[in-house]
């Protein structure tokens, strides 16, 4: 099997979204993960998000962006049939390399606390859990 990685574009949205939907461990949000939001994210963060393709079909995806200070990886997913073949590692590697090339030196991500598979994956890649931090959020609406 020859899997190719390339930059994600908004033309990939339908296939990428279908992959996210079938991926356990991701919590999609109708606003954040809508076509319009992903389009804006990709436009704000050119060259940082990637898809993995097997015979032209999306089998993996990683959204990556930065805020000028730190990088963030969101919604990393690999199709079940293609897992444990290094695709997740390669997607993350591409994102990290692209961030380094624009001068970003640290990357963060969010993992659902019960997503043991993903936690094991990130640890294997050398990521460390920040036990001293908690995440706080607030929706912005009138
Ligand atoms: C997490 C995920 C992206 C990993 O993708 P993958 O392509 O299977 O990962 P890789 O093959 O690149 O694995 C890299 C390393 O992590 C290890 N690893 C991967 N999944 C693992 C798991 N569930 N448990 C333990 N180790 C795991 C692999 O064994 C490999 O180690 P090695 O290089 O020493 O052999 C994939 O399981 C997935 O899509 N999960 C559902 C969505 C999800 O939870 N995404 C993460 C959101 S934070």
PDB file of C-alpha atoms and ligand atoms in Angstrom:
ATOM      1  CA  UNK A   1       0.000   0.000   0.000  1.00  0.00           C
ATOM      2  CA  UNK A   2       1.454   3.360  -1.013  1.00  0.00           C
ATOM      3  CA  UNK A   3       0.060   6.215   1.012  1.00  0.00           C
ATOM      4  CA  UNK A   4       0.810   9.763  -0.086  1.00  0.00           C
ATOM      5  CA  UNK A   5       0.655  12.885   2.074  1.00  0.00           C
ATOM      6  CA  UNK A   6      -0.273  16.297   0.743  1.00  0.00           C
ATOM      7  CA  UNK A   7      -1.564  19.613   2.033  1.00  0.00           C
ATOM      8  CA  UNK A   8      -5.268  19.617   2.907  1.00  0.00           C
ATOM      9  CA  UNK A   9      -7.506  21.917   0.880  1.00  0.00           C
ATOM     10  CA  UNK A  10     -11.152  22.753   1.339  1.00  0.00           C
ATOM     11  CA  UNK A  11     -11.895  20.462  -1.643  1.00  0.00           C
ATOM     12  CA  UNK A  12     -11.053  17.566   0.718  1.00  0.00           C
ATOM     13  CA  UNK A  13     -13.724  18.638   3.192  1.00  0.00           C
ATOM     14  CA  UNK A  14     -16.416  16.030   2.449  1.00  0.00           C
ATOM     15  CA  UNK A  15     -14.008  13.099   2.637  1.00  0.00           C
ATOM     16  CA  UNK A  16     -12.181  14.469   5.665  1.00  0.00           C
ATOM     17  CA  UNK A  17     -15.435  15.158   7.490  1.00  0.00           C
ATOM     18  CA  UNK A  18     -16.661  11.612   6.739  1.00  0.00           C
ATOM     19  CA  UNK A  19     -13.401  10.269   8.191  1.00  0.00           C
ATOM     20  CA  UNK A  20     -13.788  12.417  11.319  1.00  0.00           C
ATOM     21  CA  UNK A  21     -17.367  11.229  11.741  1.00  0.00           C
ATOM     22  CA  UNK A  22     -16.382   7.585  11.672  1.00  0.00           C
ATOM     23  CA  UNK A  23     -13.409   8.118  14.015  1.00  0.00           C
ATOM     24  CA  UNK A  24     -14.084   7.294  17.647  1.00  0.00           C
ATOM     25  CA  UNK A  25     -12.338   9.621  20.035  1.00  0.00           C
ATOM     26  CA  UNK A  26     -13.129  12.836  18.151  1.00  0.00           C
ATOM     27  CA  UNK A  27     -15.809  15.171  19.406  1.00  0.00           C
ATOM     28  CA  UNK A  28     -17.075  17.137  16.424  1.00  0.00           C
ATOM     29  CA  UNK A  29     -18.817  20.441  16.820  1.00  0.00           C
ATOM     30  CA  UNK A  30     -21.342  21.684  14.282  1.00  0.00           C
ATOM     31  CA  UNK A  31     -19.843  25.185  14.330  1.00  0.00           C
ATOM     32  CA  UNK A  32     -16.107  24.509  14.629  1.00  0.00           C
ATOM     33  CA  UNK A  33     -16.107  21.646  12.130  1.00  0.00           C
ATOM     34  CA  UNK A  34     -18.468  23.113   9.535  1.00  0.00           C
ATOM     35  CA  UNK A  35     -17.200  23.596   5.988  1.00  0.00           C
ATOM     36  CA  UNK A  36     -17.109  27.355   6.540  1.00  0.00           C
ATOM     37  CA  UNK A  37     -15.041  27.066   9.734  1.00  0.00           C
ATOM     38  CA  UNK A  38     -12.599  24.623   8.212  1.00  0.00           C
ATOM     39  CA  UNK A  39     -12.260  26.838   5.142  1.00  0.00           C
ATOM     40  CA  UNK A  40     -11.419  29.802   7.353  1.00  0.00           C
ATOM     41  CA  UNK A  41      -8.994  27.723   9.400  1.00  0.00           C
ATOM     42  CA  UNK A  42      -7.150  26.497   6.278  1.00  0.00           C
ATOM     43  CA  UNK A  43      -6.988  30.031   4.856  1.00  0.00           C
ATOM     44  CA  UNK A  44      -5.584  31.377   8.134  1.00  0.00           C
ATOM     45  CA  UNK A  45      -3.049  28.562   8.380  1.00  0.00           C
ATOM     46  CA  UNK A  46      -1.760  27.802   4.887  1.00  0.00           C
ATOM     47  CA  UNK A  47       0.628  24.873   4.431  1.00  0.00           C
ATOM     48  CA  UNK A  48       0.087  23.362   7.883  1.00  0.00           C
ATOM     49  CA  UNK A  49      -2.758  20.814   7.548  1.00  0.00           C
ATOM     50  CA  UNK A  50      -2.338  17.513   5.734  1.00  0.00           C
ATOM     51  CA  UNK A  51      -4.273  14.571   4.352  1.00  0.00           C
ATOM     52  CA  UNK A  52      -3.048  11.032   3.709  1.00  0.00           C
ATOM     53  CA  UNK A  53      -4.310   9.475   0.490  1.00  0.00           C
ATOM     54  CA  UNK A  54      -4.470   5.838  -0.579  1.00  0.00           C
ATOM     55  CA  UNK A  55      -5.227   5.583  -4.291  1.00  0.00           C
ATOM     56  CA  UNK A  56      -6.609   9.094  -4.180  1.00  0.00           C
ATOM     57  CA  UNK A  57      -8.950   8.454  -1.235  1.00  0.00           C
ATOM     58  CA  UNK A  58      -8.523  10.223   2.090  1.00  0.00           C
ATOM     59  CA  UNK A  59      -7.399   7.746   4.771  1.00  0.00           C
ATOM     60  CA  UNK A  60      -5.943  10.229   7.250  1.00  0.00           C
ATOM     61  CA  UNK A  61      -6.140  13.891   8.143  1.00  0.00           C
ATOM     62  CA  UNK A  62      -4.640  16.405  10.544  1.00  0.00           C
ATOM     63  CA  UNK A  63      -5.654  20.016  11.023  1.00  0.00           C
ATOM     64  CA  UNK A  64      -2.822  22.227  12.182  1.00  0.00           C
ATOM     65  CA  UNK A  65      -2.631  25.921  12.881  1.00  0.00           C
ATOM     66  CA  UNK A  66      -0.951  28.494  15.090  1.00  0.00           C
ATOM     67  CA  UNK A  67      -1.742  31.709  16.884  1.00  0.00           C
ATOM     68  CA  UNK A  68       1.640  33.347  16.235  1.00  0.00           C
ATOM     69  CA  UNK A  69       3.017  31.879  19.457  1.00  0.00           C
ATOM     70  CA  UNK A  70       2.121  28.191  19.671  1.00  0.00           C
ATOM     71  CA  UNK A  71       0.981  25.551  17.223  1.00  0.00           C
ATOM     72  CA  UNK A  72      -2.124  23.393  17.625  1.00  0.00           C
ATOM     73  CA  UNK A  73      -3.076  20.075  16.070  1.00  0.00           C
ATOM     74  CA  UNK A  74      -6.767  19.224  15.877  1.00  0.00           C
ATOM     75  CA  UNK A  75      -8.864  16.274  14.684  1.00  0.00           C
ATOM     76  CA  UNK A  76      -6.030  13.914  13.811  1.00  0.00           C
ATOM     77  CA  UNK A  77      -7.605  10.743  12.413  1.00  0.00           C
ATOM     78  CA  UNK A  78      -6.571   7.686  10.426  1.00  0.00           C
ATOM     79  CA  UNK A  79      -9.113   5.303   8.875  1.00  0.00           C
ATOM     80  CA  UNK A  80      -9.390   2.102  10.922  1.00  0.00           C
ATOM     81  CA  UNK A  81      -8.262  -0.062   7.998  1.00  0.00           C
ATOM     82  CA  UNK A  82      -5.048   1.972   7.740  1.00  0.00           C
ATOM     83  CA  UNK A  83      -4.018   2.302  11.379  1.00  0.00           C
ATOM     84  CA  UNK A  84      -0.736   1.111  12.896  1.00  0.00           C
ATOM     85  CA  UNK A  85       1.132   1.709   9.662  1.00  0.00           C
ATOM     86  CA  UNK A  86       2.816   4.950  10.634  1.00  0.00           C
ATOM     87  CA  UNK A  87       0.311   7.262   8.911  1.00  0.00           C
ATOM     88  CA  UNK A  88      -0.630   9.139  12.083  1.00  0.00           C
ATOM     89  CA  UNK A  89       3.037   9.592  12.933  1.00  0.00           C
ATOM     90  CA  UNK A  90       3.776  10.871   9.404  1.00  0.00           C
ATOM     91  CA  UNK A  91       0.887  13.352   9.458  1.00  0.00           C
ATOM     92  CA  UNK A  92       2.022  14.727  12.812  1.00  0.00           C
ATOM     93  CA  UNK A  93       5.620  14.889  11.550  1.00  0.00           C
ATOM     94  CA  UNK A  94       4.554  16.965   8.552  1.00  0.00           C
ATOM     95  CA  UNK A  95       2.581  19.346  10.755  1.00  0.00           C
ATOM     96  CA  UNK A  96       5.461  19.786  13.200  1.00  0.00           C
ATOM     97  CA  UNK A  97       7.980  20.350  10.419  1.00  0.00           C
ATOM     98  CA  UNK A  98       5.731  22.943   8.787  1.00  0.00           C
ATOM     99  CA  UNK A  99       5.303  24.732  12.137  1.00  0.00           C
ATOM    100  CA  UNK A 100       9.068  24.738  12.745  1.00  0.00           C
ATOM    101  CA  UNK A 101       9.627  26.209   9.294  1.00  0.00           C
ATOM    102  CA  UNK A 102       7.573  29.256  10.218  1.00  0.00           C
ATOM    103  CA  UNK A 103       9.312  29.732  13.560  1.00  0.00           C
ATOM    104  CA  UNK A 104       6.840  28.070  15.938  1.00  0.00           C
ATOM    105  CA  UNK A 105       8.647  26.126  18.657  1.00  0.00           C
ATOM    106  CA  UNK A 106       5.904  24.465  20.692  1.00  0.00           C
ATOM    107  CA  UNK A 107       2.706  22.690  19.739  1.00  0.00           C
ATOM    108  CA  UNK A 108      -0.310  21.809  21.888  1.00  0.00           C
ATOM    109  CA  UNK A 109      -3.322  19.592  21.369  1.00  0.00           C
ATOM    110  CA  UNK A 110      -6.453  18.492  23.162  1.00  0.00           C
ATOM    111  CA  UNK A 111      -7.281  14.825  23.787  1.00  0.00           C
ATOM    112  CA  UNK A 112     -10.489  13.595  25.387  1.00  0.00           C
ATOM    113  CA  UNK A 113      -9.531  12.246  28.803  1.00  0.00           C
ATOM    114  CA  UNK A 114     -10.926   8.769  28.087  1.00  0.00           C
ATOM    115  CA  UNK A 115      -9.265   8.391  24.677  1.00  0.00           C
ATOM    116  CA  UNK A 116      -6.647   5.920  25.887  1.00  0.00           C
ATOM    117  CA  UNK A 117      -5.591   4.872  22.379  1.00  0.00           C
ATOM    118  CA  UNK A 118      -4.814   8.432  21.352  1.00  0.00           C
ATOM    119  CA  UNK A 119      -3.041   9.153  24.644  1.00  0.00           C
ATOM    120  CA  UNK A 120      -0.820   6.086  24.079  1.00  0.00           C
ATOM    121  CA  UNK A 121      -0.185   7.252  20.510  1.00  0.00           C
ATOM    122  CA  UNK A 122       0.857  10.773  21.533  1.00  0.00           C
ATOM    123  CA  UNK A 123       3.064   9.448  24.326  1.00  0.00           C
ATOM    124  CA  UNK A 124       4.748   7.119  21.845  1.00  0.00           C
ATOM    125  CA  UNK A 125       5.530  10.154  19.706  1.00  0.00           C
ATOM    126  CA  UNK A 126       7.142  11.875  22.691  1.00  0.00           C
ATOM    127  CA  UNK A 127       4.338  14.227  23.723  1.00  0.00           C
ATOM    128  CA  UNK A 128       3.932  14.957  27.419  1.00  0.00           C
ATOM    129  CA  UNK A 129       0.714  15.431  29.345  1.00  0.00           C
ATOM    130  CA  UNK A 130       0.617  18.865  31.049  1.00  0.00           C
ATOM    131  CA  UNK A 131      -0.809  17.811  34.392  1.00  0.00           C
ATOM    132  CA  UNK A 132      -0.341  21.318  35.813  1.00  0.00           C
ATOM    133  CA  UNK A 133      -2.808  22.807  33.282  1.00  0.00           C
ATOM    134  CA  UNK A 134      -6.542  22.654  32.925  1.00  0.00           C
ATOM    135  CA  UNK A 135      -8.463  23.800  29.868  1.00  0.00           C
ATOM    136  CA  UNK A 136     -11.102  26.494  30.281  1.00  0.00           C
ATOM    137  CA  UNK A 137     -13.474  27.647  27.532  1.00  0.00           C
ATOM    138  CA  UNK A 138     -16.471  29.878  27.019  1.00  0.00           C
ATOM    139  CA  UNK A 139     -18.737  30.112  23.993  1.00  0.00           C
ATOM    140  CA  UNK A 140     -18.912  33.579  22.428  1.00  0.00           C
ATOM    141  CA  UNK A 141     -22.497  34.518  21.815  1.00  0.00           C
ATOM    142  CA  UNK A 142     -24.941  37.270  22.676  1.00  0.00           C
TER     143      UNK A 142
HETATM  144  C1  LIG B   1      -4.642   8.001  17.094  1.00  0.00           C
HETATM  145  C2  LIG B   1      -4.513   7.628  15.612  1.00  0.00           C
HETATM  146  C3  LIG B   1      -4.536   8.897  14.755  1.00  0.00           C
HETATM  147  C4  LIG B   1      -3.170   6.890  15.404  1.00  0.00           C
HETATM  148  O1  LIG B   1      -2.956   6.716  14.008  1.00  0.00           O
HETATM  149  P1  LIG B   1      -2.031   5.512  13.440  1.00  0.00           P
HETATM  150  O2  LIG B   1      -1.783   5.818  12.008  1.00  0.00           O
HETATM  151  O3  LIG B   1      -2.646   4.210  13.760  1.00  0.00           O
HETATM  152  O4  LIG B   1      -0.704   5.678  14.296  1.00  0.00           O
HETATM  153  P2  LIG B   1       0.769   5.201  13.874  1.00  0.00           P
HETATM  154  O5  LIG B   1       0.664   3.935  13.110  1.00  0.00           O
HETATM  155  O6  LIG B   1       1.490   6.332  13.214  1.00  0.00           O
HETATM  156  O7  LIG B   1       1.393   4.917  15.315  1.00  0.00           O
HETATM  157  C5  LIG B   1       2.530   5.596  15.822  1.00  0.00           C
HETATM  158  C6  LIG B   1       2.948   4.873  17.089  1.00  0.00           C
HETATM  159  O8  LIG B   1       1.898   4.947  18.058  1.00  0.00           O
HETATM  160  C7  LIG B   1       1.491   3.641  18.446  1.00  0.00           C
HETATM  161  N1  LIG B   1       0.050   3.589  18.573  1.00  0.00           N
HETATM  162  C8  LIG B   1      -0.860   3.974  17.655  1.00  0.00           C
HETATM  163  N2  LIG B   1      -2.112   3.759  18.107  1.00  0.00           N
HETATM  164  C9  LIG B   1      -1.965   3.220  19.333  1.00  0.00           C
HETATM  165  C10 LIG B   1      -2.895   2.746  20.296  1.00  0.00           C
HETATM  166  N3  LIG B   1      -4.229   2.781  20.085  1.00  0.00           N
HETATM  167  N4  LIG B   1      -2.405   2.240  21.451  1.00  0.00           N
HETATM  168  C11 LIG B   1      -1.075   2.165  21.686  1.00  0.00           C
HETATM  169  N5  LIG B   1      -0.135   2.610  20.793  1.00  0.00           N
HETATM  170  C12 LIG B   1      -0.588   3.122  19.625  1.00  0.00           C
HETATM  171  C13 LIG B   1       1.919   2.730  17.301  1.00  0.00           C
HETATM  172  O9  LIG B   1       2.140   1.413  17.732  1.00  0.00           O
HETATM  173  C14 LIG B   1       3.177   3.391  16.816  1.00  0.00           C
HETATM  174  O10 LIG B   1       4.300   3.010  17.594  1.00  0.00           O
HETATM  175  P3  LIG B   1       5.614   2.434  16.843  1.00  0.00           P
HETATM  176  O11 LIG B   1       6.004   3.495  15.859  1.00  0.00           O
HETATM  177  O12 LIG B   1       6.580   2.236  17.944  1.00  0.00           O
HETATM  178  O13 LIG B   1       5.151   1.194  16.170  1.00  0.00           O
HETATM  179  C15 LIG B   1      -5.667   6.669  15.183  1.00  0.00           C
HETATM  180  O14 LIG B   1      -5.725   5.586  16.090  1.00  0.00           O
HETATM  181  C16 LIG B   1      -7.042   7.317  15.139  1.00  0.00           C
HETATM  182  O15 LIG B   1      -7.441   7.882  14.113  1.00  0.00           O
HETATM  183  N6  LIG B   1      -7.796   7.251  16.249  1.00  0.00           N
HETATM  184  C17 LIG B   1      -9.179   7.771  16.285  1.00  0.00           C
HETATM  185  C18 LIG B   1      -9.209   9.286  16.289  1.00  0.00           C
HETATM  186  C19 LIG B   1      -8.434   9.852  17.463  1.00  0.00           C
HETATM  187  O16 LIG B   1      -8.580   9.420  18.595  1.00  0.00           O
HETATM  188  N7  LIG B   1      -7.595  10.868  17.151  1.00  0.00           N
HETATM  189  C20 LIG B   1      -6.763  11.534  18.131  1.00  0.00           C
HETATM  190  C21 LIG B   1      -7.399  12.784  18.582  1.00  0.00           C
HETATM  191  S1  LIG B   1      -6.391  13.610  19.805  1.00  0.00           S
END
